[in-house]
PDB file of C-alpha atoms in Angstrom:
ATOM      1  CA  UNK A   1      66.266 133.453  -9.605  1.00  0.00           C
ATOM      2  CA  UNK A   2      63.706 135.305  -8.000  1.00  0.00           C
ATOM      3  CA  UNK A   3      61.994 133.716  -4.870  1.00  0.00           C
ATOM      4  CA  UNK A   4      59.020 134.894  -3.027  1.00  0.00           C
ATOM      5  CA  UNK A   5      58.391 133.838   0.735  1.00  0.00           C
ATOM      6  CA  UNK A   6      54.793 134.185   2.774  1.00  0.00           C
ATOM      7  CA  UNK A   7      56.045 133.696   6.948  1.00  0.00           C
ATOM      8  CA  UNK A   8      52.386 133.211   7.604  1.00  0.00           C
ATOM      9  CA  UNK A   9      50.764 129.983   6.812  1.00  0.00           C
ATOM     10  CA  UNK A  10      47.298 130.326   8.633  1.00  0.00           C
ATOM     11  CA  UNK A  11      45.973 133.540   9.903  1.00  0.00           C
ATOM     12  CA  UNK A  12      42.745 134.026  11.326  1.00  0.00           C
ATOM     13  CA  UNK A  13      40.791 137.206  12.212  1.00  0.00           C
ATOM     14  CA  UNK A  14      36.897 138.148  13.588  1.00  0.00           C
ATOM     15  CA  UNK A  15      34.975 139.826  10.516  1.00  0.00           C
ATOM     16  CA  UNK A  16      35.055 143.199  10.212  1.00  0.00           C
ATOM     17  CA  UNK A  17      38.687 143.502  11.671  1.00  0.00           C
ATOM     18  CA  UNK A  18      41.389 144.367   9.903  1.00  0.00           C
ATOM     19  CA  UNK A  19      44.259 142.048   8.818  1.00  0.00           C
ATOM     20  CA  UNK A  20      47.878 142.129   7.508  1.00  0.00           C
ATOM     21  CA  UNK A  21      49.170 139.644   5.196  1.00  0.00           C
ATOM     22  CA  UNK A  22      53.109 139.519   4.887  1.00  0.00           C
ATOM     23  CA  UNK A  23      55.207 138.930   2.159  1.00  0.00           C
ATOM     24  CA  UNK A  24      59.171 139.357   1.190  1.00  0.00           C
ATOM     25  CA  UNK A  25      61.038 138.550  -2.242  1.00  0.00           C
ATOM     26  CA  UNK A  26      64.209 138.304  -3.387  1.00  0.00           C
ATOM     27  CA  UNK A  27      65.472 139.840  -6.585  1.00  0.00           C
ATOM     28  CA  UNK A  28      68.140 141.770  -8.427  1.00  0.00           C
ATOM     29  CA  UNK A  29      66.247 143.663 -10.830  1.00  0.00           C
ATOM     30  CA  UNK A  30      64.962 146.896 -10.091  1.00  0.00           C
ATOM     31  CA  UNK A  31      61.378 147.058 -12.993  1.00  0.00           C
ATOM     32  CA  UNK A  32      59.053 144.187 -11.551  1.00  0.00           C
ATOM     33  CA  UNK A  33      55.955 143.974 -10.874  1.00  0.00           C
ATOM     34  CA  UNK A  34      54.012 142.083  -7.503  1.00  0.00           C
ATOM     35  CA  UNK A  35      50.459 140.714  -6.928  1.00  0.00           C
ATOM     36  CA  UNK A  36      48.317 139.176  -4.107  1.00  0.00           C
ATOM     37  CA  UNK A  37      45.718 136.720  -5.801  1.00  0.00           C
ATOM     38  CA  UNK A  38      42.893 135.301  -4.025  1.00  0.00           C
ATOM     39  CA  UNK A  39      42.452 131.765  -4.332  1.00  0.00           C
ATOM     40  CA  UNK A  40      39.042 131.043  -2.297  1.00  0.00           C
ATOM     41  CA  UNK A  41      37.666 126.779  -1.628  1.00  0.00           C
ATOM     42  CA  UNK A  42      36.340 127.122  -5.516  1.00  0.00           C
ATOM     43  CA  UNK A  43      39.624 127.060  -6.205  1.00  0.00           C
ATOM     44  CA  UNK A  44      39.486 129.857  -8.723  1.00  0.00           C
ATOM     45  CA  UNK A  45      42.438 132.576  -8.605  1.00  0.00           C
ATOM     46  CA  UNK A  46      41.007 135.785  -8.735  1.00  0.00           C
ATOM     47  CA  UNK A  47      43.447 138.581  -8.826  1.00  0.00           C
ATOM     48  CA  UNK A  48      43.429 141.419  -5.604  1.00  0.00           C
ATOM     49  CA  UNK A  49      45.800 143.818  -6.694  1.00  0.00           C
ATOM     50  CA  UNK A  50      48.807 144.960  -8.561  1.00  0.00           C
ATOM     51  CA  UNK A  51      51.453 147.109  -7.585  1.00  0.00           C
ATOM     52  CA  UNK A  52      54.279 148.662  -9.984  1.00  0.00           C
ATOM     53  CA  UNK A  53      57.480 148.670  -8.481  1.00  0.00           C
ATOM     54  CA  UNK A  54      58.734 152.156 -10.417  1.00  0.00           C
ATOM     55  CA  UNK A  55      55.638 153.341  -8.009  1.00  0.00           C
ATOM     56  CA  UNK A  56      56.119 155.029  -4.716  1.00  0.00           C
ATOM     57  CA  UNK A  57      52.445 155.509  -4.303  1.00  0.00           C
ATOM     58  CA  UNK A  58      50.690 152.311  -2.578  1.00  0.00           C
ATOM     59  CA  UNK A  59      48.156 150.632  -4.708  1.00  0.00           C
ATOM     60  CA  UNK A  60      44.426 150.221  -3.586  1.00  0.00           C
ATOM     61  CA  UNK A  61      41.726 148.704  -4.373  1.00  0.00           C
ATOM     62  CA  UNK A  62      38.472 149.486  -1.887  1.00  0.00           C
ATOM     63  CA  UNK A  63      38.984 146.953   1.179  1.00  0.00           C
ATOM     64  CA  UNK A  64      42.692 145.947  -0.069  1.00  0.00           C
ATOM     65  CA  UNK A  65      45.496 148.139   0.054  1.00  0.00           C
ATOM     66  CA  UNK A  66      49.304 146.965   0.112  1.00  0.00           C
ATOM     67  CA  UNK A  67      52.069 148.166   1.869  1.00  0.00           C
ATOM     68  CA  UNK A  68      55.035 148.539  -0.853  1.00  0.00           C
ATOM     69  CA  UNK A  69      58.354 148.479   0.457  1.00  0.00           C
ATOM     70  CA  UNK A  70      61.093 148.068  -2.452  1.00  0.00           C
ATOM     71  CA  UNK A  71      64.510 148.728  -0.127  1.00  0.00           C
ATOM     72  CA  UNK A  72      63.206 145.907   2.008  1.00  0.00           C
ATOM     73  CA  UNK A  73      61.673 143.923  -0.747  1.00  0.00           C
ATOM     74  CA  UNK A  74      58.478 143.813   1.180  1.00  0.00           C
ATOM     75  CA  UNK A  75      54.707 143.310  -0.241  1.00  0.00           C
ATOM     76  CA  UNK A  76      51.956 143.231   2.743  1.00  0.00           C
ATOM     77  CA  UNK A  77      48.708 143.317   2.055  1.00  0.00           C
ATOM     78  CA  UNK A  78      45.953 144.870   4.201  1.00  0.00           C
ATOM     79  CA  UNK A  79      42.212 143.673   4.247  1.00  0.00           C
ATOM     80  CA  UNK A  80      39.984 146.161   6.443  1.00  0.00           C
ATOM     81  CA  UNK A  81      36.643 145.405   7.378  1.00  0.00           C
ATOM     82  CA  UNK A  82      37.082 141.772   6.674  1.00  0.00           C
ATOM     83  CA  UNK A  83      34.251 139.950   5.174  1.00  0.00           C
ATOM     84  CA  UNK A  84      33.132 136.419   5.638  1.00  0.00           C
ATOM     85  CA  UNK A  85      33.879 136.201   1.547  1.00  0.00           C
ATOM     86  CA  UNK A  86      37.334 137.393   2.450  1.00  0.00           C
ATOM     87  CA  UNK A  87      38.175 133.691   3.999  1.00  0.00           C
ATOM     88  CA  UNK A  88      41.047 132.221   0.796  1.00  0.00           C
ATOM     89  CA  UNK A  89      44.323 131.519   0.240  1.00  0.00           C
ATOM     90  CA  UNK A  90      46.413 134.472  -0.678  1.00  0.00           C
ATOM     91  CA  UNK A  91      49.191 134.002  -2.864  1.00  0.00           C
ATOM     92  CA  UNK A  92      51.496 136.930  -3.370  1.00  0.00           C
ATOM     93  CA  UNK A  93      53.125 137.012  -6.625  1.00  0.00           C
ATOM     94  CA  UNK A  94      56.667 138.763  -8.568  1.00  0.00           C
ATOM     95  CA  UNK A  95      57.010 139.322 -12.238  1.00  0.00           C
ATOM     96  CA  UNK A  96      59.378 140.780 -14.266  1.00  0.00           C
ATOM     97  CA  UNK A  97      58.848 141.350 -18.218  1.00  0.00           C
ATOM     98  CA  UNK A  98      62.338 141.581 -18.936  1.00  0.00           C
ATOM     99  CA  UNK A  99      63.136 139.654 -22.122  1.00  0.00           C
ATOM    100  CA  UNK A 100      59.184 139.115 -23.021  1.00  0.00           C
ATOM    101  CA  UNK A 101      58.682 136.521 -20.360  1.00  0.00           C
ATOM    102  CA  UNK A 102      55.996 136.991 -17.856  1.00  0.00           C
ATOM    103  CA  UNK A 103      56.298 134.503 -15.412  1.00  0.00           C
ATOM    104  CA  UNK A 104      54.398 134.703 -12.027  1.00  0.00           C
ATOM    105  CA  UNK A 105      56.586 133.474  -9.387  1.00  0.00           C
ATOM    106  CA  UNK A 106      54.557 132.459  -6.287  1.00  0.00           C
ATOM    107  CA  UNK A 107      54.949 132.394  -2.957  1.00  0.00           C
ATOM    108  CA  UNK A 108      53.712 129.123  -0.971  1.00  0.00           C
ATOM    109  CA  UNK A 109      50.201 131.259   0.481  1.00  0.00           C
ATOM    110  CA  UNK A 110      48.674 132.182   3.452  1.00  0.00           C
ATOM    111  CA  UNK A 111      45.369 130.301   4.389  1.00  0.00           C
ATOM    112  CA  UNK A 112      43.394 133.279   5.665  1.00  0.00           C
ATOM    113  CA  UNK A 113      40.178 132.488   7.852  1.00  0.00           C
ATOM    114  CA  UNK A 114      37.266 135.502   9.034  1.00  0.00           C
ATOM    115  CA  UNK A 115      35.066 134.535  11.545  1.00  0.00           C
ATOM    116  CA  UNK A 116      31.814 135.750  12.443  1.00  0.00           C
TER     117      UNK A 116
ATOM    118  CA  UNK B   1      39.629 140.642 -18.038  1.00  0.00           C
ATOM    119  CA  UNK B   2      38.779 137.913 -20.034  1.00  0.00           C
ATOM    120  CA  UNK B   3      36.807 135.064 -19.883  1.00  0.00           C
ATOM    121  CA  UNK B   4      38.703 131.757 -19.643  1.00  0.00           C
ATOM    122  CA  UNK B   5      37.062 128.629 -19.450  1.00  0.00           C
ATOM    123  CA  UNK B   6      39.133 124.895 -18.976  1.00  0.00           C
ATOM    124  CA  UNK B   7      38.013 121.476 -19.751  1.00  0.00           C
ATOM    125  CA  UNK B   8      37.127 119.093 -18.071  1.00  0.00           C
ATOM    126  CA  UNK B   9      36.839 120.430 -14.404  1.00  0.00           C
ATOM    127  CA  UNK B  10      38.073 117.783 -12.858  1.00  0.00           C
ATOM    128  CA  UNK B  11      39.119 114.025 -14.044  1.00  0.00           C
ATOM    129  CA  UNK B  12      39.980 110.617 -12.739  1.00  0.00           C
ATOM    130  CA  UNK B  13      42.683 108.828 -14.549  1.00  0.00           C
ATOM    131  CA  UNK B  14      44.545 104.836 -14.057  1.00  0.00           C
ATOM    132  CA  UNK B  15      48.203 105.624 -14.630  1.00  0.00           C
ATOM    133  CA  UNK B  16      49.991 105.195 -17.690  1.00  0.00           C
ATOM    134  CA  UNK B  17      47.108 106.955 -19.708  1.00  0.00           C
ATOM    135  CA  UNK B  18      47.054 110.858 -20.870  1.00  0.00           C
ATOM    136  CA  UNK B  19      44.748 114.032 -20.599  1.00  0.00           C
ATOM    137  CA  UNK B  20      44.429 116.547 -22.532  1.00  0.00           C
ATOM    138  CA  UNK B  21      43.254 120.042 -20.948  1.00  0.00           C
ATOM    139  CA  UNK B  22      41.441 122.554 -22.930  1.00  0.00           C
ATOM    140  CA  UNK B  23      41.837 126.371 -22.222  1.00  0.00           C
ATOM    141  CA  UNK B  24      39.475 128.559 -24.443  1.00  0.00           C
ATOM    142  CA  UNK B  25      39.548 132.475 -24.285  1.00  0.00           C
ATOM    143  CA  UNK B  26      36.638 134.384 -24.813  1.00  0.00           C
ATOM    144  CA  UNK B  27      39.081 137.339 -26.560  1.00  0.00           C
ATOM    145  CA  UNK B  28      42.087 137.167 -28.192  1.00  0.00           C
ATOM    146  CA  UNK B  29      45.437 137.036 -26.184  1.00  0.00           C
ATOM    147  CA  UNK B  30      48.811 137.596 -26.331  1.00  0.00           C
ATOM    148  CA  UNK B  31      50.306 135.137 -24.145  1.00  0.00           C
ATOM    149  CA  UNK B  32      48.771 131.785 -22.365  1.00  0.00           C
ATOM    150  CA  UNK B  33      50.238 130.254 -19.595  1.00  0.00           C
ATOM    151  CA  UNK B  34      49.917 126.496 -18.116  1.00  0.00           C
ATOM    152  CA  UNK B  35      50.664 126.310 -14.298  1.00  0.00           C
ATOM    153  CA  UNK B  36      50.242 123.394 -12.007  1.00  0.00           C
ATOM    154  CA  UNK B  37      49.001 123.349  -7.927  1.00  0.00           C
ATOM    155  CA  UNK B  38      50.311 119.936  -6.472  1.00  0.00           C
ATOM    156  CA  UNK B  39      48.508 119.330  -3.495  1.00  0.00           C
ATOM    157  CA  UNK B  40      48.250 122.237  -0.317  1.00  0.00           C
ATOM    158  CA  UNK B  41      50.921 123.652  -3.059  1.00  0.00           C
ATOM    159  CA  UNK B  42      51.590 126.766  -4.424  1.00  0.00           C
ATOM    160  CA  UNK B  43      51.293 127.535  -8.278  1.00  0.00           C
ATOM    161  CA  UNK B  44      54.484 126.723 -10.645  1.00  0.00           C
ATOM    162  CA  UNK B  45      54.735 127.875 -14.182  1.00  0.00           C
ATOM    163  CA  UNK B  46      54.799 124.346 -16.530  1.00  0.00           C
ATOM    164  CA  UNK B  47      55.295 126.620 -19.619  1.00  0.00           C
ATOM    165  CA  UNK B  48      54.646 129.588 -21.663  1.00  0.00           C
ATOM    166  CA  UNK B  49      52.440 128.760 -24.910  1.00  0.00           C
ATOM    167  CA  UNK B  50      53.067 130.637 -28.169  1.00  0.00           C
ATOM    168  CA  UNK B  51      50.964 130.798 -30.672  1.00  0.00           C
ATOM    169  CA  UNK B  52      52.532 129.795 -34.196  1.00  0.00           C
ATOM    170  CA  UNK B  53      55.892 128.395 -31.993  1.00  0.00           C
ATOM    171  CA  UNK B  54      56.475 125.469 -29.715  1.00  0.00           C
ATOM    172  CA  UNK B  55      55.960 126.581 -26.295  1.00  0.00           C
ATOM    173  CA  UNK B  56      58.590 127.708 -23.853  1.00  0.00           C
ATOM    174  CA  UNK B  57      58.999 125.419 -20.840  1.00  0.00           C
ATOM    175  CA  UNK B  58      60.332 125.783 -17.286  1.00  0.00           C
ATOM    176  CA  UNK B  59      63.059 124.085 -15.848  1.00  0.00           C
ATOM    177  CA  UNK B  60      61.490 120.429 -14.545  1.00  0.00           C
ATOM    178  CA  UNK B  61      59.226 120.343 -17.354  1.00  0.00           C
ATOM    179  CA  UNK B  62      59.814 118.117 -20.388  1.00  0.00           C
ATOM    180  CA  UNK B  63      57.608 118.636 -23.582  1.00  0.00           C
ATOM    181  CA  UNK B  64      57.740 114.738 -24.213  1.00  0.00           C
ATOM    182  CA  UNK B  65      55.428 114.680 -20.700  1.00  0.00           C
ATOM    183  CA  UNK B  66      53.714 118.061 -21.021  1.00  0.00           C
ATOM    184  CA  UNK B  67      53.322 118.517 -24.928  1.00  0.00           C
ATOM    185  CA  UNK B  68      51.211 122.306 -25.361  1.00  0.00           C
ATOM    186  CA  UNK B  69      49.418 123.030 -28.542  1.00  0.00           C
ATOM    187  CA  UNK B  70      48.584 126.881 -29.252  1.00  0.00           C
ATOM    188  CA  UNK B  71      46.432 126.778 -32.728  1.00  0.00           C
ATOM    189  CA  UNK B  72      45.340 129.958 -32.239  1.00  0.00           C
ATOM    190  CA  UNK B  73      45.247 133.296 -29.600  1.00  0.00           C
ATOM    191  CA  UNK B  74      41.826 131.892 -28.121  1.00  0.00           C
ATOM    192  CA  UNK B  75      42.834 128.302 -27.351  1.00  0.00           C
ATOM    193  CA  UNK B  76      45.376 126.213 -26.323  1.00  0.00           C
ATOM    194  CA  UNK B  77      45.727 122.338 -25.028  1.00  0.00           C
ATOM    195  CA  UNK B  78      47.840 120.820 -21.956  1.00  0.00           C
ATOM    196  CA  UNK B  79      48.425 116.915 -22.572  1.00  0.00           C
ATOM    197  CA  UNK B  80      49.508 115.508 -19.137  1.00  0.00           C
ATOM    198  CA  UNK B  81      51.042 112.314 -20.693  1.00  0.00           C
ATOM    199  CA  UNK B  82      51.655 108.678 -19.357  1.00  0.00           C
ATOM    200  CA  UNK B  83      50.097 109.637 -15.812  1.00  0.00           C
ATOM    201  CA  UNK B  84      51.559 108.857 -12.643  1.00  0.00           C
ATOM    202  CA  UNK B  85      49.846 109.444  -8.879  1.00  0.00           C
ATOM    203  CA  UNK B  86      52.343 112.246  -8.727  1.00  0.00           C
ATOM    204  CA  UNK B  87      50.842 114.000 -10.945  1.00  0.00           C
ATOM    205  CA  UNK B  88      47.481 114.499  -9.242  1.00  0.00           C
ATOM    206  CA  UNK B  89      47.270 118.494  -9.093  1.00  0.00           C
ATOM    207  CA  UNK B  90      45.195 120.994 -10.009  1.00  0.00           C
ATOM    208  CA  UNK B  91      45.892 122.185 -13.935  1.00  0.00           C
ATOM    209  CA  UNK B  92      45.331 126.018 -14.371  1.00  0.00           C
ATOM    210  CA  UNK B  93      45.774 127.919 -17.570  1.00  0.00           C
ATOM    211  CA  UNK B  94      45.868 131.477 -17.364  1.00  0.00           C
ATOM    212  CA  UNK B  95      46.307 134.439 -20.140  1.00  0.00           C
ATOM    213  CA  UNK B  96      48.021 137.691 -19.855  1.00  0.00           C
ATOM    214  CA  UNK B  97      50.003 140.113 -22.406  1.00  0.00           C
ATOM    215  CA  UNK B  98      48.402 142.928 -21.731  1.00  0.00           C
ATOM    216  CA  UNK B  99      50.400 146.318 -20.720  1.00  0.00           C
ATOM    217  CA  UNK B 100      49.638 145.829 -17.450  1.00  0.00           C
ATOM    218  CA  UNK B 101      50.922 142.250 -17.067  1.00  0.00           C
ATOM    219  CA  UNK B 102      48.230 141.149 -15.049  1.00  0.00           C
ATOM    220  CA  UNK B 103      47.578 138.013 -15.637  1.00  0.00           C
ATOM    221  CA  UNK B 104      44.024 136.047 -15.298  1.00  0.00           C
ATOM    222  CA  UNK B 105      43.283 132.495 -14.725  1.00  0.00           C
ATOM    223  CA  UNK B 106      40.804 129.857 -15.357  1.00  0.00           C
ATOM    224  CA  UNK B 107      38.904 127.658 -13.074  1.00  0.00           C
ATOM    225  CA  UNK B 108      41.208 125.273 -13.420  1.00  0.00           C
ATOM    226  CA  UNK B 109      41.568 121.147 -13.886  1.00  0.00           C
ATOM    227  CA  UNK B 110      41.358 118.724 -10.842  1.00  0.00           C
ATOM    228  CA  UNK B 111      43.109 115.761 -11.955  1.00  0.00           C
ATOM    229  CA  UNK B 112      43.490 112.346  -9.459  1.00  0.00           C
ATOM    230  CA  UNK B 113      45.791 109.822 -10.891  1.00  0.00           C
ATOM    231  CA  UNK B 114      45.264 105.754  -9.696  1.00  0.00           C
TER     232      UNK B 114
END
């Protein structure tokens, strides 16, 4: 089974800094795919970004931008010019479609704080 | 993305009783998804819903305690059944299916069992 592990419980940064958020997994297959939802005090998840694992090229999305290593099974995502909004829990995410099913596996979340 | 609305937001239920959660999709979808946020938890799936099937569950999850209904591909229910204070979580539904497999979520259900 495929397990996904966040080493970071609480981070905290000053606004407009830049921050990394880490994240392994563990898995056997080699098409997947892996997300970084947002889940701010609303408690709404509100997907980040999404990166393709058949994908050398790191996916970005303005502010957010991951870090994509598949040898090391590593996911990090990187917030510059961190906003007061930016303050959530990030959950980083695996899925694989093989077989139809598209379960998100998460990982237990980093509770990210910006200060001004 | 879609539009995904849940209902109610939030609920407090005496144990032994049931809720059922609505999901309603403003398009229609593919796949819908029921996942459940104990407490300073991460998200696990509770099951998959099909439409026109019985759903798909996870391992943990019974349908006798979590039956799903799917009538159609813009709706689908979650009955938490014969509460317990264990089951206080947040209730999200979310929809996906697309090519992309992104998948998008609703606001979500607060339940508090007593």
């Amino acid at each position: 089974a495929q397990t996904v592990t966040q080493s970071q419980p609480e981070m905290s940064v000053q606004e407009a800094e830049t921050v990394t958020l880490s994240c392994t997994y563990d898995t056997s297959e080699n098409n997947y795919y892996l997300f970084w939802y947002k889940q701010p005090p609303s408690r709404q998840m509100i997907l980040v970004i999404r990166q393709e694992a058949y994908k050398q090229q790191n996916a970005t999305e303005n502010r957010f931008s991951v870090n994509f290593q598949k040898a090391a099974k590593s996911f990090s995502l990187k917030i510059s010019d961190s906003q007061l909004g930016d303050t959530a829990m990030y959950f980083c995410a695996f899925m694989s479609p093989f077989q139809g099913a598209q379960k998100l596996v998460f990982g237990q979340g980093t509770r990210l704080t910006i200060n001004p | 993305s879609a539009v995904i609305s849940q209902k109610p937001s939030r609920d407090i239920c005496q144990r032994g009783t049931s809720l059922t959660i609505q999901c309603q999709v403003d398009s229609q979808v593919t796949m819908m998804f029921w996942y459940r946020q104990q407490p300073g938890q991460s998200l696990t799936l509770i099951a998959t819903a099909n439409q026109g099937s019985e759903a798909t569950y996870e391992s943990g999850f019974v349908i006798d305690k979590f039956p799903i209904s799917r009538p159609n591909l813009t709706f689908s229910t979650l009955t938490v059944s014969n509460m317990s204070p264990e089951d206080s979580s947040i209730y999200l539904c979310s929809v996906g299916g697309g090519g992309n497999y992104e998948q998008y979520f609703g606001p979500g259900t607060r339940l508090t069992v007593t």
